[in-house]
Coordinates of C-alpha atoms in Angstrom, one line a residue:
M1 CA 88.9 103.2 128.5
R2 CA 89.0 105.4 125.3
L3 CA 85.3 104.6 124.6
I4 CA 84.4 105.9 128.2
Y5 CA 86.2 109.2 127.4
A6 CA 84.5 109.5 124.1
I7 CA 81.0 108.9 125.6
M8 CA 81.7 111.4 128.5
H9 CA 82.9 114.0 125.9
L10 CA 79.7 113.5 123.8
Y11 CA 77.5 113.7 127.0
W12 CA 79.2 116.9 128.2
R13 CA 78.9 118.5 124.7
F14 CA 75.2 117.9 124.2
T15 CA 73.7 118.2 127.8
R16 CA 74.8 121.7 128.5
G17 CA 72.8 124.7 127.1
L18 CA 76.0 126.7 126.4
T19 CA 79.6 125.5 126.7
L20 CA 82.7 127.6 127.5
G21 CA 86.2 126.3 127.1
V22 CA 89.7 127.5 127.2
R23 CA 92.7 126.7 125.0
A24 CA 96.2 127.9 124.9
V25 CA 98.9 128.7 122.4
V26 CA 101.9 127.7 124.5
L27 CA 105.1 128.9 123.0
D28 CA 108.4 127.9 124.4
T29 CA 111.7 129.9 124.2
E30 CA 112.4 128.4 120.8
N31 CA 109.0 129.6 119.6
R32 CA 107.6 126.1 119.3
V33 CA 104.0 125.4 120.1
F34 CA 102.6 122.7 122.5
L35 CA 100.0 120.5 120.9
V36 CA 98.1 117.5 122.2
R37 CA 96.4 114.5 120.5
H38 CA 93.4 113.0 122.4
S39 CA 92.1 109.5 122.2
Y40 CA 88.5 110.5 121.6
V41 CA 88.9 113.1 118.7
K42 CA 91.1 113.1 115.6
G43 CA 94.0 115.4 115.1
W44 CA 96.4 117.7 117.0
H45 CA 94.9 120.3 119.2
L46 CA 95.9 123.2 121.3
P47 CA 95.7 122.1 125.0
G48 CA 92.6 123.0 126.9
G49 CA 89.1 122.0 128.0
G50 CA 85.9 123.0 129.6
V51 CA 85.4 125.7 132.2
E52 CA 83.8 124.3 135.3
P53 CA 81.2 126.0 137.4
G54 CA 82.8 128.4 139.8
E55 CA 86.1 128.6 137.8
T56 CA 87.5 131.6 136.1
L57 CA 88.9 131.3 132.7
V58 CA 92.4 131.5 134.0
E59 CA 91.8 128.9 136.7
A60 CA 90.4 126.5 134.1
L61 CA 93.4 127.2 131.8
K62 CA 95.9 126.5 134.7
R63 CA 94.1 123.2 135.5
E64 CA 94.0 122.1 131.9
L65 CA 97.5 122.9 131.1
E66 CA 98.6 120.9 134.2
E67 CA 96.5 118.0 133.3
E68 CA 97.3 117.8 129.6
G69 CA 101.0 118.9 129.6
N70 CA 102.5 119.1 133.1
I71 CA 102.6 122.9 132.3
L72 CA 102.6 125.3 135.1
L73 CA 102.0 129.0 134.4
T74 CA 104.8 131.4 135.8
G75 CA 103.2 134.4 134.4
R76 CA 99.9 135.9 133.4
P77 CA 98.5 134.5 130.1
A78 CA 97.3 137.0 127.5
L79 CA 93.7 136.6 126.0
H80 CA 94.0 136.3 122.3
G81 CA 90.2 136.0 121.6
V82 CA 86.9 134.3 122.2
F83 CA 85.5 132.2 119.4
L84 CA 82.2 130.6 118.5
N85 CA 82.8 126.9 117.5
G86 CA 80.0 126.4 115.0
R87 CA 80.7 122.7 114.8
A88 CA 79.2 122.1 118.2
P89 CA 75.6 123.2 117.3
N90 CA 76.4 126.9 117.8
R91 CA 76.6 126.6 121.6
D92 CA 80.3 126.3 122.1
H93 CA 82.6 129.2 122.9
V94 CA 86.4 128.9 123.3
A95 CA 88.6 131.5 124.8
I96 CA 92.2 131.3 123.4
F97 CA 95.2 132.5 125.6
L98 CA 98.7 133.0 124.6
V99 CA 101.1 131.5 127.1
R100 CA 104.8 132.4 127.0
K101 CA 105.8 132.2 130.7
F102 CA 105.5 128.6 132.0
H103 CA 107.5 125.7 133.3
Q104 CA 106.9 122.1 132.2
S105 CA 107.6 119.8 135.2
A106 CA 108.1 116.8 133.0
P107 CA 107.1 115.6 129.5
R108 CA 103.6 114.4 129.5
R109 CA 103.3 110.7 129.1
G110 CA 100.5 109.2 126.9
D111 CA 97.5 107.6 128.6
A112 CA 93.8 106.7 127.9
E113 CA 92.9 110.4 127.3
I114 CA 96.0 112.1 126.0
V115 CA 97.7 109.8 123.5
E116 CA 100.6 112.1 122.7
T117 CA 102.0 115.6 123.3
G118 CA 104.8 117.7 122.0
F119 CA 106.4 121.0 121.1
F120 CA 106.4 121.7 117.3
S121 CA 108.0 124.4 115.1
L122 CA 105.4 126.9 113.9
D123 CA 106.5 126.1 110.3
A124 CA 106.4 122.3 110.8
L125 CA 103.2 121.4 112.5
P126 CA 102.4 117.7 112.7
E127 CA 100.2 116.0 110.1
G128 CA 96.6 116.1 111.3
T129 CA 96.9 119.4 113.1
T130 CA 93.2 120.7 113.0
E131 CA 92.2 123.6 110.8
G132 CA 91.1 125.6 113.9
T133 CA 94.4 125.0 115.7
R134 CA 96.3 126.1 112.6
A135 CA 94.2 129.2 112.2
R136 CA 94.8 130.4 115.9
I137 CA 98.5 129.7 115.6
L138 CA 98.6 131.7 112.3
E139 CA 96.8 134.6 113.9
I140 CA 99.3 134.8 116.7
K141 CA 102.3 134.1 114.5
A142 CA 101.4 136.9 112.1
G143 CA 99.9 139.3 114.6
L144 CA 96.4 139.2 113.1
P145 CA 93.3 140.0 115.0
A146 CA 91.3 137.1 116.3
A147 CA 88.4 135.8 114.0
A148 CA 85.0 135.5 115.4
L149 CA 84.4 131.9 114.4
W150 CA 86.6 128.9 115.2

């Protein structure tokens, strides 16, 4: 099943002329960040995914947070920035939102796509947290402006 997700992910990445995705820095009341670990890419990442035709950025964000973390928005997310991800042949753009108002209906159980999830202290991110994920968290934590590149 993991191989199927990996193949679908590669197909999606390279068959679209330009890709647009959303990710969220979800901070709970203890100022811990929600991260996910996928089966088809290494490391810990901010939750999110691709924007489908006909979806707004916020609609895609809501869908992805529900799918990846059982997280339901209870307030409007704040746009942190839009980034060019140069690792995906300069075609991938990612909108990052800050989410503070939410409810998690239940902890997300691992499956064939999402291996593991959790809330982590900003000062103790898990080993394997990706460089881009760390950079976005630092920007928000320190009140820095969003960089242009992922």
